[in-house]
mmCIF file with all atom_site columns, C-alpha atoms in Angstrom:
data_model
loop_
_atom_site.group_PDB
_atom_site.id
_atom_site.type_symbol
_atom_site.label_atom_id
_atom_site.label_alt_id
_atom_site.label_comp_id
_atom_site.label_asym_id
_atom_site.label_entity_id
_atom_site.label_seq_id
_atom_site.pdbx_PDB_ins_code
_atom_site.Cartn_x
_atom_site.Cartn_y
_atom_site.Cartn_z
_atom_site.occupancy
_atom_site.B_iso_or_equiv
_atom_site.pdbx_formal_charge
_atom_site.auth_seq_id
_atom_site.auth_comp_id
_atom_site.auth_asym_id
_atom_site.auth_atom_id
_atom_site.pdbx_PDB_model_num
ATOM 1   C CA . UNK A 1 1   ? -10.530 -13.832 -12.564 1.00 46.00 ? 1   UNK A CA 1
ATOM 2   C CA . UNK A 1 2   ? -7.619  -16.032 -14.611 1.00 56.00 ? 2   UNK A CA 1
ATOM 3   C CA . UNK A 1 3   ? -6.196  -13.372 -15.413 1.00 83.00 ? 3   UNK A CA 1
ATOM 4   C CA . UNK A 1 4   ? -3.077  -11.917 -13.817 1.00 93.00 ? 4   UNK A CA 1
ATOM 5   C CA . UNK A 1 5   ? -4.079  -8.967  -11.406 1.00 97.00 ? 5   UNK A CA 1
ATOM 6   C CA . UNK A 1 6   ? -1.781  -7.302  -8.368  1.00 98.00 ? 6   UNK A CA 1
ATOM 7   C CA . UNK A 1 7   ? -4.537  -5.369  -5.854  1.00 98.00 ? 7   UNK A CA 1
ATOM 8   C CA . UNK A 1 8   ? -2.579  -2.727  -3.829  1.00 98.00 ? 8   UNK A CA 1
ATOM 9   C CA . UNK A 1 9   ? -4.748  -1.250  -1.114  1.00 98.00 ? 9   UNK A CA 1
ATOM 10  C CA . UNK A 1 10  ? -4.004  2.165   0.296   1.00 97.00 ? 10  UNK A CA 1
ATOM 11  C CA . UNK A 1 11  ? -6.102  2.590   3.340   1.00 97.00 ? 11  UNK A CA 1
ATOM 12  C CA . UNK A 1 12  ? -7.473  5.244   5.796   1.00 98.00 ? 12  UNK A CA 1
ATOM 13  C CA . UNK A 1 13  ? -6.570  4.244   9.380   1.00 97.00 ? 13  UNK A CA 1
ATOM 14  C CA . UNK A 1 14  ? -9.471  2.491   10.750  1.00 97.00 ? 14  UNK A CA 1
ATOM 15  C CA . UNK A 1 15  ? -11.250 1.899   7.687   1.00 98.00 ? 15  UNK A CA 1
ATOM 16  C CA . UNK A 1 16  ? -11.081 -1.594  7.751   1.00 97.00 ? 16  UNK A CA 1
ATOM 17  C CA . UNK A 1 17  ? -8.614  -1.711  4.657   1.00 97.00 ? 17  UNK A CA 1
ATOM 18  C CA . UNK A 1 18  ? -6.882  -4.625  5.907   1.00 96.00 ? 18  UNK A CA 1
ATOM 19  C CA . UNK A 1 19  ? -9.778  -6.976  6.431   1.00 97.00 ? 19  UNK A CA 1
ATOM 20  C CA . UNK A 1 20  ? -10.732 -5.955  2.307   1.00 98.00 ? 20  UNK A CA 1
ATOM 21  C CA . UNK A 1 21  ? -7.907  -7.244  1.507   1.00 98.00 ? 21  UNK A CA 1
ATOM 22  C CA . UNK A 1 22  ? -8.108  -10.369 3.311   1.00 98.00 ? 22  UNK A CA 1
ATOM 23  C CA . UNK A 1 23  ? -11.309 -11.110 2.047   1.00 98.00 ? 23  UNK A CA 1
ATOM 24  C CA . UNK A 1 24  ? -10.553 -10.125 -1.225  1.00 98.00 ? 24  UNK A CA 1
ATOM 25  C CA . UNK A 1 25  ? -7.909  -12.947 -1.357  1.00 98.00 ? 25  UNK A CA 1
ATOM 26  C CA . UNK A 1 26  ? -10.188 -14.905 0.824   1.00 98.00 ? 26  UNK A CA 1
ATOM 27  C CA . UNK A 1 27  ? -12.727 -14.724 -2.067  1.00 98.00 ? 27  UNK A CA 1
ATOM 28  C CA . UNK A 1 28  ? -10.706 -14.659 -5.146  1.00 97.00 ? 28  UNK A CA 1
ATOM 29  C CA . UNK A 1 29  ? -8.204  -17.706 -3.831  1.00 97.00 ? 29  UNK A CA 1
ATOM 30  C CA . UNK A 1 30  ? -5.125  -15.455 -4.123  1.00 97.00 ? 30  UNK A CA 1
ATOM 31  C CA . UNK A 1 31  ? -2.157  -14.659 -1.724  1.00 97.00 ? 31  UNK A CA 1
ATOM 32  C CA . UNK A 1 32  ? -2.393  -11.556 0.964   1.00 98.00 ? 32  UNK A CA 1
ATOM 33  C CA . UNK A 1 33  ? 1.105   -10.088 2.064   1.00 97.00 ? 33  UNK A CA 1
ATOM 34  C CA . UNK A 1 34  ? 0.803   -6.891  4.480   1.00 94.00 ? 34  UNK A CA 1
ATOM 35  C CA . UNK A 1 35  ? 3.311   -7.737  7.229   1.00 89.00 ? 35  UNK A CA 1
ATOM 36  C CA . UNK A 1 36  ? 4.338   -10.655 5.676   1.00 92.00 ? 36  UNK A CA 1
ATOM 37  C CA . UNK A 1 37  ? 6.618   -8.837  3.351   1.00 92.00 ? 37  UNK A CA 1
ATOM 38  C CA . UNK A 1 38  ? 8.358   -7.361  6.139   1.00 90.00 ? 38  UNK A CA 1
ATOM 39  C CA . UNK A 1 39  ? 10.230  -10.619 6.926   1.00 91.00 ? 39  UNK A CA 1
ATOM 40  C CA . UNK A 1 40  ? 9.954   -11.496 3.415   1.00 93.00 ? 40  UNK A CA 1
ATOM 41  C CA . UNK A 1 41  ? 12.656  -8.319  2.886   1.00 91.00 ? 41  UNK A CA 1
ATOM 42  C CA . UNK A 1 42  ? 14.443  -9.482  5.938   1.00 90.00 ? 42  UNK A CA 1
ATOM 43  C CA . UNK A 1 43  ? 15.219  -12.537 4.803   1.00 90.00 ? 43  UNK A CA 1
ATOM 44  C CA . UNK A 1 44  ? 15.931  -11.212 1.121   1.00 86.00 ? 44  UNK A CA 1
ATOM 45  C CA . UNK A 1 45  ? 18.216  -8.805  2.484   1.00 88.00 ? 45  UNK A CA 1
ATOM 46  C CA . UNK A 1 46  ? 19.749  -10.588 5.663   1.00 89.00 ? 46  UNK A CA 1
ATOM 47  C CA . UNK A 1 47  ? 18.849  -7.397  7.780   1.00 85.00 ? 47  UNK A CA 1
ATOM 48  C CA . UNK A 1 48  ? 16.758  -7.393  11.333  1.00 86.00 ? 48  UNK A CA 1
ATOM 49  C CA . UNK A 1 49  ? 13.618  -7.943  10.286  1.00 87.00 ? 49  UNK A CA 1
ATOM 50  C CA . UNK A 1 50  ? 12.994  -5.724  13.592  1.00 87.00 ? 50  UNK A CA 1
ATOM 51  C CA . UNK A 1 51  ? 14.649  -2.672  11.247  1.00 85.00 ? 51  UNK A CA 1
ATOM 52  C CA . UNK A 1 52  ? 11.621  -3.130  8.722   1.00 87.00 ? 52  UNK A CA 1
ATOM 53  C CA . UNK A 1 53  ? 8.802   -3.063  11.367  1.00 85.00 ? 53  UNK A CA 1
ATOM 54  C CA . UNK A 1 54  ? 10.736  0.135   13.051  1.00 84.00 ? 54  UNK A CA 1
ATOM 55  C CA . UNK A 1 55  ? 10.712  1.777   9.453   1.00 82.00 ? 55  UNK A CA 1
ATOM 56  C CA . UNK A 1 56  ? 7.362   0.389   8.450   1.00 80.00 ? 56  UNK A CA 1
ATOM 57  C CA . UNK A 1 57  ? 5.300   3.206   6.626   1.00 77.00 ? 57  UNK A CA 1
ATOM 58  C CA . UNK A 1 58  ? 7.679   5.663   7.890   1.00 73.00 ? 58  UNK A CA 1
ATOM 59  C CA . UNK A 1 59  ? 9.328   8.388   5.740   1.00 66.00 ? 59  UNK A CA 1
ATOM 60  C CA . UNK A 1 60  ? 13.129  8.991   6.649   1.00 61.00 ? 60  UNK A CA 1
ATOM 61  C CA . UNK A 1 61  ? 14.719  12.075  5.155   1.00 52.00 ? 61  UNK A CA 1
ATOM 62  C CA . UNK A 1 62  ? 14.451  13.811  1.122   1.00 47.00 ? 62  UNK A CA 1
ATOM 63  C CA . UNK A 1 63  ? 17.219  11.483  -0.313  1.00 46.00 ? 63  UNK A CA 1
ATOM 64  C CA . UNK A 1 64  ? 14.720  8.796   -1.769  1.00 45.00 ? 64  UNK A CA 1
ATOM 65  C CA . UNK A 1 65  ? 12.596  10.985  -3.522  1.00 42.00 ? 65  UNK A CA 1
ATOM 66  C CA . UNK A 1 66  ? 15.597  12.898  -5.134  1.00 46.00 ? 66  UNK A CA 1
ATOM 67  C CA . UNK A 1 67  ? 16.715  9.625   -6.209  1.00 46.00 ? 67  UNK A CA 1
ATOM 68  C CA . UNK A 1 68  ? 13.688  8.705   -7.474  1.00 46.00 ? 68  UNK A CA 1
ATOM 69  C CA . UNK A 1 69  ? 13.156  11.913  -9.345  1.00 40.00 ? 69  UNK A CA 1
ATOM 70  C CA . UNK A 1 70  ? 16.576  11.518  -11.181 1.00 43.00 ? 70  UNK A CA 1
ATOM 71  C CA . UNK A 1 71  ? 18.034  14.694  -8.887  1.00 41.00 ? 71  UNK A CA 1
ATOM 72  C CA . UNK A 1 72  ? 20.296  12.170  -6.850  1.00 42.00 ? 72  UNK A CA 1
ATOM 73  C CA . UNK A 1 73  ? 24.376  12.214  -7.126  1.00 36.00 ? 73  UNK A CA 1
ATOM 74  C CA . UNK A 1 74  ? 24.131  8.604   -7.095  1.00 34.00 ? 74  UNK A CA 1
ATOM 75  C CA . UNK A 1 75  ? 22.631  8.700   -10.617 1.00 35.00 ? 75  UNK A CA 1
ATOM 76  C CA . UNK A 1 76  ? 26.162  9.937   -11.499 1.00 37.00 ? 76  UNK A CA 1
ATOM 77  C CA . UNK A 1 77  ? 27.869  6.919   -9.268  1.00 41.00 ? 77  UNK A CA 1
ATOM 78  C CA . UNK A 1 78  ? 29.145  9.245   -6.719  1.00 44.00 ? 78  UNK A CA 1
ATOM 79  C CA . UNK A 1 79  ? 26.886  7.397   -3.789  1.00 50.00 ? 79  UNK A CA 1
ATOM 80  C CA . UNK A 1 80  ? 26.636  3.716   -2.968  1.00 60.00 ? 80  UNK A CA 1
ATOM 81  C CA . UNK A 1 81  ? 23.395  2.176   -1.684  1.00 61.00 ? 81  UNK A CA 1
ATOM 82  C CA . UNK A 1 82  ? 25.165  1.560   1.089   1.00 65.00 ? 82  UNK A CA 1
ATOM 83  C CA . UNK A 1 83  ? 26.041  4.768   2.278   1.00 63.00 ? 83  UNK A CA 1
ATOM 84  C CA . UNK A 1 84  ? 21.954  6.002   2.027   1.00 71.00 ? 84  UNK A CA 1
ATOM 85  C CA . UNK A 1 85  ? 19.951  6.696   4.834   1.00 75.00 ? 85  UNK A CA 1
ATOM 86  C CA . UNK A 1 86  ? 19.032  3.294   6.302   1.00 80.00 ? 86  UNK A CA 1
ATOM 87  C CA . UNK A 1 87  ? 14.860  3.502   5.834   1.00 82.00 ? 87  UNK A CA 1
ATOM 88  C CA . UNK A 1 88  ? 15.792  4.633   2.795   1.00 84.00 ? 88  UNK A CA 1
ATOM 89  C CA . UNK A 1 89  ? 17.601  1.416   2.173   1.00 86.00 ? 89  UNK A CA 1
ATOM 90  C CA . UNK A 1 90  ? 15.013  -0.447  3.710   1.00 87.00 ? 90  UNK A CA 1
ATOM 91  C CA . UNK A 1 91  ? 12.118  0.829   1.248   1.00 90.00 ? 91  UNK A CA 1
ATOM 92  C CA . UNK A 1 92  ? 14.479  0.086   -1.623  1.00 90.00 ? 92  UNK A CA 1
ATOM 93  C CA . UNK A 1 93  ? 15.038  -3.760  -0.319  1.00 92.00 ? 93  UNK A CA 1
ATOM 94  C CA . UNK A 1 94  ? 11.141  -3.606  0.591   1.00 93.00 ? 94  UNK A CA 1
ATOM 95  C CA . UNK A 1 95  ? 10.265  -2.281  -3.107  1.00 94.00 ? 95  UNK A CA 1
ATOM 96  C CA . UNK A 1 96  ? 12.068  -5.204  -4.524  1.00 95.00 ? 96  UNK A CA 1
ATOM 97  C CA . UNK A 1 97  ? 10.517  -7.756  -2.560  1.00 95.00 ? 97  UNK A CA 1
ATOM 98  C CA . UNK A 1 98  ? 7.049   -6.564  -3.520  1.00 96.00 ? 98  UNK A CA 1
ATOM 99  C CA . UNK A 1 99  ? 7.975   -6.856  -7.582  1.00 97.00 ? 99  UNK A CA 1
ATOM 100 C CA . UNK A 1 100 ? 8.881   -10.492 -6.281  1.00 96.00 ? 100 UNK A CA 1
ATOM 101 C CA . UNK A 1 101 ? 5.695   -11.672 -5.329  1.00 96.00 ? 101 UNK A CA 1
ATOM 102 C CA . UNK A 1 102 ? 3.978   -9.409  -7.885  1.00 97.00 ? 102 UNK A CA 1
ATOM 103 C CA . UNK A 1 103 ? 5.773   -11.427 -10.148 1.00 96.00 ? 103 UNK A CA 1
ATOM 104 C CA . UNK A 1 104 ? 4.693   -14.515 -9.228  1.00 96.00 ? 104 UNK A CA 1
ATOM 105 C CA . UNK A 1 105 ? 1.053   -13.915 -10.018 1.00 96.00 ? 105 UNK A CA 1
ATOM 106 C CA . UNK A 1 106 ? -2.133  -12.502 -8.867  1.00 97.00 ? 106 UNK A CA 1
ATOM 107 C CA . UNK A 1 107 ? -2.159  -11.399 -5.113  1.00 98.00 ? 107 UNK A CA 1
ATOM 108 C CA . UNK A 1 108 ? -3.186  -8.422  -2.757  1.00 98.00 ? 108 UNK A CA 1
ATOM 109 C CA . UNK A 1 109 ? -0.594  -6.152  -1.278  1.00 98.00 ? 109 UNK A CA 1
ATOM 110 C CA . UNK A 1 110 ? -1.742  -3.762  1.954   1.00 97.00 ? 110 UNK A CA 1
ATOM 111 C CA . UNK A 1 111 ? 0.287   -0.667  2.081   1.00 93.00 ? 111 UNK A CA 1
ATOM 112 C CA . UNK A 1 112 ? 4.072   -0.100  1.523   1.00 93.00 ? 112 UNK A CA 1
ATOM 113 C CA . UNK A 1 113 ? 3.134   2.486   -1.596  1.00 94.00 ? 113 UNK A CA 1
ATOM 114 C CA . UNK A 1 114 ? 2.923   -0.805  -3.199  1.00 96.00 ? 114 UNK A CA 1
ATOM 115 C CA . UNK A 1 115 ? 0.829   0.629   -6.343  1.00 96.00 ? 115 UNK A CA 1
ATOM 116 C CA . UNK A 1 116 ? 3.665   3.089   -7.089  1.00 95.00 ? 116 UNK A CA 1
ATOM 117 C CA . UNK A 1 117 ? 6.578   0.234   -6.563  1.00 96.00 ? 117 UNK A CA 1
ATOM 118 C CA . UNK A 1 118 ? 4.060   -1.432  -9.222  1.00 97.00 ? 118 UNK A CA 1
ATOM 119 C CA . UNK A 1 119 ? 2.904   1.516   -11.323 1.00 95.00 ? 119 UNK A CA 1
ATOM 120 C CA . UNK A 1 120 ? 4.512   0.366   -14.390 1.00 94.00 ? 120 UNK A CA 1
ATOM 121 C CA . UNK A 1 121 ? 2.648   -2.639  -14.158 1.00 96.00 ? 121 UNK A CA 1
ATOM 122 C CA . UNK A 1 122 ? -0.778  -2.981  -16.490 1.00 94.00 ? 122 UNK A CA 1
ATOM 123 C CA . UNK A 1 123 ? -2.347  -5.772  -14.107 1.00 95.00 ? 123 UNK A CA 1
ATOM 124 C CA . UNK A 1 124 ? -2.198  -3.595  -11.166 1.00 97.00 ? 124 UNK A CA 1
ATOM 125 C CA . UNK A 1 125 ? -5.540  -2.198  -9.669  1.00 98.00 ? 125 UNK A CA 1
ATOM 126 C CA . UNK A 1 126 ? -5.190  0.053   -6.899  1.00 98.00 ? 126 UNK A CA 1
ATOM 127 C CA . UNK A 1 127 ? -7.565  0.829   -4.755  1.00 98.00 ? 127 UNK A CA 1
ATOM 128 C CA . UNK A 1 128 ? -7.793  3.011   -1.611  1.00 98.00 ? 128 UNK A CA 1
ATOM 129 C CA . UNK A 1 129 ? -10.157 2.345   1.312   1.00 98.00 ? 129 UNK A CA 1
ATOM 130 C CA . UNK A 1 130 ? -11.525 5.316   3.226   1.00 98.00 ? 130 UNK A CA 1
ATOM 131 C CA . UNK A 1 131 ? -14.360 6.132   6.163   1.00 98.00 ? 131 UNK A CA 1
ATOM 132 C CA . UNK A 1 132 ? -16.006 9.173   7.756   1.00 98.00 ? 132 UNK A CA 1
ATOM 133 C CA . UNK A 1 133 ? -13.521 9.581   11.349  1.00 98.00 ? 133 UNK A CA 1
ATOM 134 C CA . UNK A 1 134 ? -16.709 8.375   13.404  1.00 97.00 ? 134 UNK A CA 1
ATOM 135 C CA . UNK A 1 135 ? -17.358 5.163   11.519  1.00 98.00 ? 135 UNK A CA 1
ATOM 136 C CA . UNK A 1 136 ? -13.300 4.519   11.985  1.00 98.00 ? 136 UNK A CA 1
ATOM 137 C CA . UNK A 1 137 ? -13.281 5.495   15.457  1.00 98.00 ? 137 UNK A CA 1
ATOM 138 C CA . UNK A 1 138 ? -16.014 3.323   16.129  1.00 97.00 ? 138 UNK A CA 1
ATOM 139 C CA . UNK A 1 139 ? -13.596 0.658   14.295  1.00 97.00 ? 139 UNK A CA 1
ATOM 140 C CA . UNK A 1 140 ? -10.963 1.405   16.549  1.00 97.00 ? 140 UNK A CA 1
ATOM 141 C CA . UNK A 1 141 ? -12.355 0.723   19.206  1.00 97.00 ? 141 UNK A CA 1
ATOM 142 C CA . UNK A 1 142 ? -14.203 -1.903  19.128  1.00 96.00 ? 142 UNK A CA 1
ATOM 143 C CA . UNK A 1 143 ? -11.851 -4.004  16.658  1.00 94.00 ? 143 UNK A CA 1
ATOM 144 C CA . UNK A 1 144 ? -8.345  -2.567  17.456  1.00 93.00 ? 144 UNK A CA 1
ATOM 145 C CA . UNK A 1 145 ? -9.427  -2.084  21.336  1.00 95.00 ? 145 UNK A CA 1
ATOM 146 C CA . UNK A 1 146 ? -8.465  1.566   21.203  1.00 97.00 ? 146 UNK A CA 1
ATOM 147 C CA . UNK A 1 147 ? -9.532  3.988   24.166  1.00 97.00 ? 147 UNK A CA 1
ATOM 148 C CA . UNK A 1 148 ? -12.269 5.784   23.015  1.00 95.00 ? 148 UNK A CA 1
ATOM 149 C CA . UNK A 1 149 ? -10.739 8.725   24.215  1.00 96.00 ? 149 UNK A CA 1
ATOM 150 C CA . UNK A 1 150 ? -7.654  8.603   22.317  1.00 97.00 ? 150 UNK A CA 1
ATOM 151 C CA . UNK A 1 151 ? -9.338  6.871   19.070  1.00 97.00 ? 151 UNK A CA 1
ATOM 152 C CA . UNK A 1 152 ? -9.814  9.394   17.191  1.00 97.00 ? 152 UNK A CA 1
ATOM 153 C CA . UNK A 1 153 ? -6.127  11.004  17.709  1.00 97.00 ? 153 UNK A CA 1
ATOM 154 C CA . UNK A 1 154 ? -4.686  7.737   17.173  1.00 97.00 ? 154 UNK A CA 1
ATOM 155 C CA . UNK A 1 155 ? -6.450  7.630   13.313  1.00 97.00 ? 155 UNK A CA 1
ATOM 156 C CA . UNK A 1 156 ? -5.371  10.960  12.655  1.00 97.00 ? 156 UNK A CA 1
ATOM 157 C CA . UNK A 1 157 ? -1.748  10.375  13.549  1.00 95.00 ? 157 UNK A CA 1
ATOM 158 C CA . UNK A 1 158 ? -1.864  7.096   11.459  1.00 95.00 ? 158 UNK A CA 1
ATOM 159 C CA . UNK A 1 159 ? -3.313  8.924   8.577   1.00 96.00 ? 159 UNK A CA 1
ATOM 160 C CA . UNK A 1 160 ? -0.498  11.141  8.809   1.00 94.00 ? 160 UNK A CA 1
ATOM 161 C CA . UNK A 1 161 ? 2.321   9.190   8.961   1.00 92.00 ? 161 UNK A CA 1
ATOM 162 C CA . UNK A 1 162 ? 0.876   6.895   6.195   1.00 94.00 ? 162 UNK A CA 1
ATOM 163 C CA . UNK A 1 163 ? 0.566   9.881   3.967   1.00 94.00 ? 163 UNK A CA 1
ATOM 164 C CA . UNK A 1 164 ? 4.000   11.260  4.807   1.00 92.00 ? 164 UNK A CA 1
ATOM 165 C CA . UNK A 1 165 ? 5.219   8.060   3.971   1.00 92.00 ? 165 UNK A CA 1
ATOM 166 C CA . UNK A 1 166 ? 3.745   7.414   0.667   1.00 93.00 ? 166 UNK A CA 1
ATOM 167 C CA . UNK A 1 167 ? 3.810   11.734  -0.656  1.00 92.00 ? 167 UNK A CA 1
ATOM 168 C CA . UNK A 1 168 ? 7.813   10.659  0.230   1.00 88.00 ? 168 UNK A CA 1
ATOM 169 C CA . UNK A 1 169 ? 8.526   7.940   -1.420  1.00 89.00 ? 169 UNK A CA 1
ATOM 170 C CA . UNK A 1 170 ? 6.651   8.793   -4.960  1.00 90.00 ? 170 UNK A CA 1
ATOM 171 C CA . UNK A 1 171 ? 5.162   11.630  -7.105  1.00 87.00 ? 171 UNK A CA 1
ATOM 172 C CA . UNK A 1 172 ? 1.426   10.709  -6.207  1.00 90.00 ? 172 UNK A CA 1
ATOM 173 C CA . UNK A 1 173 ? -1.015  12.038  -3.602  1.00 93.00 ? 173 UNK A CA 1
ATOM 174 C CA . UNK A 1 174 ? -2.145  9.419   -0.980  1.00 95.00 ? 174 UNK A CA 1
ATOM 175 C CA . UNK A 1 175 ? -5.793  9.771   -0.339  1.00 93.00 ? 175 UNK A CA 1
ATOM 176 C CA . UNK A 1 176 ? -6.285  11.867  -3.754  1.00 94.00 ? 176 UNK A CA 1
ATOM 177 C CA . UNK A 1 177 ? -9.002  9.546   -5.842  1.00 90.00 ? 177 UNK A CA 1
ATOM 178 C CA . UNK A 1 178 ? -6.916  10.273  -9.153  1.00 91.00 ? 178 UNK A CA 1
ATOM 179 C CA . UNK A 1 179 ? -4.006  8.319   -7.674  1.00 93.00 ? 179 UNK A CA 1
ATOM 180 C CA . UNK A 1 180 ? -5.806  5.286   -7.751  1.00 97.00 ? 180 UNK A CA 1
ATOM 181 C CA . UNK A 1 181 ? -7.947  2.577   -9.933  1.00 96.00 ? 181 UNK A CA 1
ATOM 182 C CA . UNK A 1 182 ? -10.819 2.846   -7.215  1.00 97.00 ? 182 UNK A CA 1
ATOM 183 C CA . UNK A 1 183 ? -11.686 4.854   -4.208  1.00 97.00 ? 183 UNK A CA 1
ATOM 184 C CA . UNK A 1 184 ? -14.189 3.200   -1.774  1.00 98.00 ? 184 UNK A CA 1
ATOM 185 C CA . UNK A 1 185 ? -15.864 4.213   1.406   1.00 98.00 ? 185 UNK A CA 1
ATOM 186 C CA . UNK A 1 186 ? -16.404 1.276   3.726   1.00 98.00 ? 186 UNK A CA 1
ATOM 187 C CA . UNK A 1 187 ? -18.616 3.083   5.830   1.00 97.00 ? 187 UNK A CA 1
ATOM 188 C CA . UNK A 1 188 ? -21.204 3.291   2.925   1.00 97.00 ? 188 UNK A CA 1
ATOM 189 C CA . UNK A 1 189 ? -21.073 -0.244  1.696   1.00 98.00 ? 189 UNK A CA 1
ATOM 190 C CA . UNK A 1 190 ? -19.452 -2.622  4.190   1.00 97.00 ? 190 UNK A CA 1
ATOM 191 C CA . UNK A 1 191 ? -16.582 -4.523  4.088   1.00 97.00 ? 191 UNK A CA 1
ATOM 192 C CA . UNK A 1 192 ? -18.357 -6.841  1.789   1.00 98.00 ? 192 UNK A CA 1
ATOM 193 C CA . UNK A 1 193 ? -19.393 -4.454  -0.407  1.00 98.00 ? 193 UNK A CA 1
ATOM 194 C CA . UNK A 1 194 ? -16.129 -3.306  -0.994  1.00 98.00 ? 194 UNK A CA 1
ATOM 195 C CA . UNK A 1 195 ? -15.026 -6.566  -2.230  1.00 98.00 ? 195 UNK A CA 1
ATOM 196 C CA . UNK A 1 196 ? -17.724 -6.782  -4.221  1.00 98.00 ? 196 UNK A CA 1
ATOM 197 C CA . UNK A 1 197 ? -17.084 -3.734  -5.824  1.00 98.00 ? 197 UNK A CA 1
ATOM 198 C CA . UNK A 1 198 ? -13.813 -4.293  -6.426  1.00 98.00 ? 198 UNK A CA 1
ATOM 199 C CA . UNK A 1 199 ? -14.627 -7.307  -7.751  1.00 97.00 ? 199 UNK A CA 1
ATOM 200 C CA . UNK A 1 200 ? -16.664 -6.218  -10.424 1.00 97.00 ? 200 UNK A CA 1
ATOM 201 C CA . UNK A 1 201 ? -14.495 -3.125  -11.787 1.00 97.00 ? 201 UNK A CA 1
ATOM 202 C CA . UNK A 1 202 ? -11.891 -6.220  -12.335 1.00 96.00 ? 202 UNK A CA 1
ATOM 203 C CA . UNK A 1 203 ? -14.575 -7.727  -14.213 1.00 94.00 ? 203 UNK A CA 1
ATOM 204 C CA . UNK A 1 204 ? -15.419 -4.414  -16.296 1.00 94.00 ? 204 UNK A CA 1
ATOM 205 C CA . UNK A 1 205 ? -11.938 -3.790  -16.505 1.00 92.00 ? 205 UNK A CA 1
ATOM 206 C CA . UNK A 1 206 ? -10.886 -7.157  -17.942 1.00 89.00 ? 206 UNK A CA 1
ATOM 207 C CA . UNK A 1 207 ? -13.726 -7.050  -20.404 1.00 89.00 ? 207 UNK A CA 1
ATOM 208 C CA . UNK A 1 208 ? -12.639 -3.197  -21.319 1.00 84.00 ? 208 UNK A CA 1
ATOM 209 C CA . UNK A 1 209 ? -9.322  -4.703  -21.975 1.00 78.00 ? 209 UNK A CA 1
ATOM 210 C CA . UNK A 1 210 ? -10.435 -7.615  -24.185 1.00 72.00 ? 210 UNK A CA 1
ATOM 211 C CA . UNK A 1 211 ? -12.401 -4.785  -26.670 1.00 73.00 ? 211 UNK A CA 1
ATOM 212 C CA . UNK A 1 212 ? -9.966  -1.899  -26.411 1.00 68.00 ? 212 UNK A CA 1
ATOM 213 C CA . UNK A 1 213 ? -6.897  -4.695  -26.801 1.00 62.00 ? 213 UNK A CA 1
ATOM 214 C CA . UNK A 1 214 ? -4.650  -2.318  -24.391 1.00 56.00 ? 214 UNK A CA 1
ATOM 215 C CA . UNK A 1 215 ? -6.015  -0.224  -21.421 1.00 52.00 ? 215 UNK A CA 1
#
């Protein structure tokens, strides 16, 4: 594992994509941002770091993605970033804080369309994290302290607004295998396992990289 390598991890609410990530780190010695970069931004950006947890994983309006697709007036200079939508300034500040610590070597990022921030990058591995709804309702209750009542609701509507989110701010399809490096169900083989898994596909994927000379 010397090599350089940025994990993103897209995750199914409930899944236990967070505590992959942690171990992953855990495991591999590396840093773990998920809400960390939210007052990472704020301080980058002197803004309320209470603006970036409001706007966390939250889509605003169409303006980003026409910006990102080229469609955007301000390509032509006639808009400021200033005058944008402010989630839409936040995710900018956000994506800039995540190339930071990408930068800085090998670490796990949770969320925040990270891989897509990143996907120009050759050491990124992205990875999503998914579960039946019973095995993450189960989660959220018993981990998150959910009612069991409302559990299942309350993954759906984070599924939702995560996927809103991410189908907003880039070209890819959250949840859809071909957007990432590796799809994994926690359900199947444990949080663990997961790491594990993910573990060796860096393995097979640096050695693939050492024959092929490029990926």
């Amino acid at each position: 594992m010397a090599e350089r390598t940025i994990y993103t991890i897209g995750r199914q609410f409930g899944s236990g994509g967070r505590q992959v990530g942690k171990a992953l780190a855990e495991r591999l010695g590396i840093p773990y941002y998920d809400k960390e970069l939210l007052a990472m931004a704020a301080k980058d950006s002197g803004f309320s770091e209470s603006l970036f947890h409001d706007a966390d994983e939250k889509p605003a309006s169409s303006l980003l993605y026409s910006l990102v697709m080229g469609n955007y007036p301000m390509s032509s200079g006639t808009l400021g970033f200033n005058e944008m939508p402010l989630n839409d300034q936040l995710f900018l500040i956000q994506s800039n804080t995540i190339r930071k610590v990408a930068s800085k070597g090998s670490c796990v990022i949770i969320g925040r369309c990270a891989d897509y921030v990143l996907r120009d990058d050759p050491d990124v591995i992205s990875i999503f994290i998914h579960a039946p709804i019973a095995a993450r309702v189960k989660r959220a209750v018993e981990s998150y302290g959910i009612e069991k009542e409302r559990a299942e609701d309350v993954c759906l509507k984070n599924d939702k607004s995560r996927a809103n989110f991410y189908n907003y701010y880039s070209d890819h399809k959250w949840g859809m295998c071909r957007t990432y490096s590796i799809s994994l169900d926690s359900a199947l083989i444990g949080i663990e396992g997961c790491v594990d898994e993910i573990v060796r596909f860096t393995e097979l994927r640096n050695a693939h990289k050492d024959e092929a000379g490029t990926i």
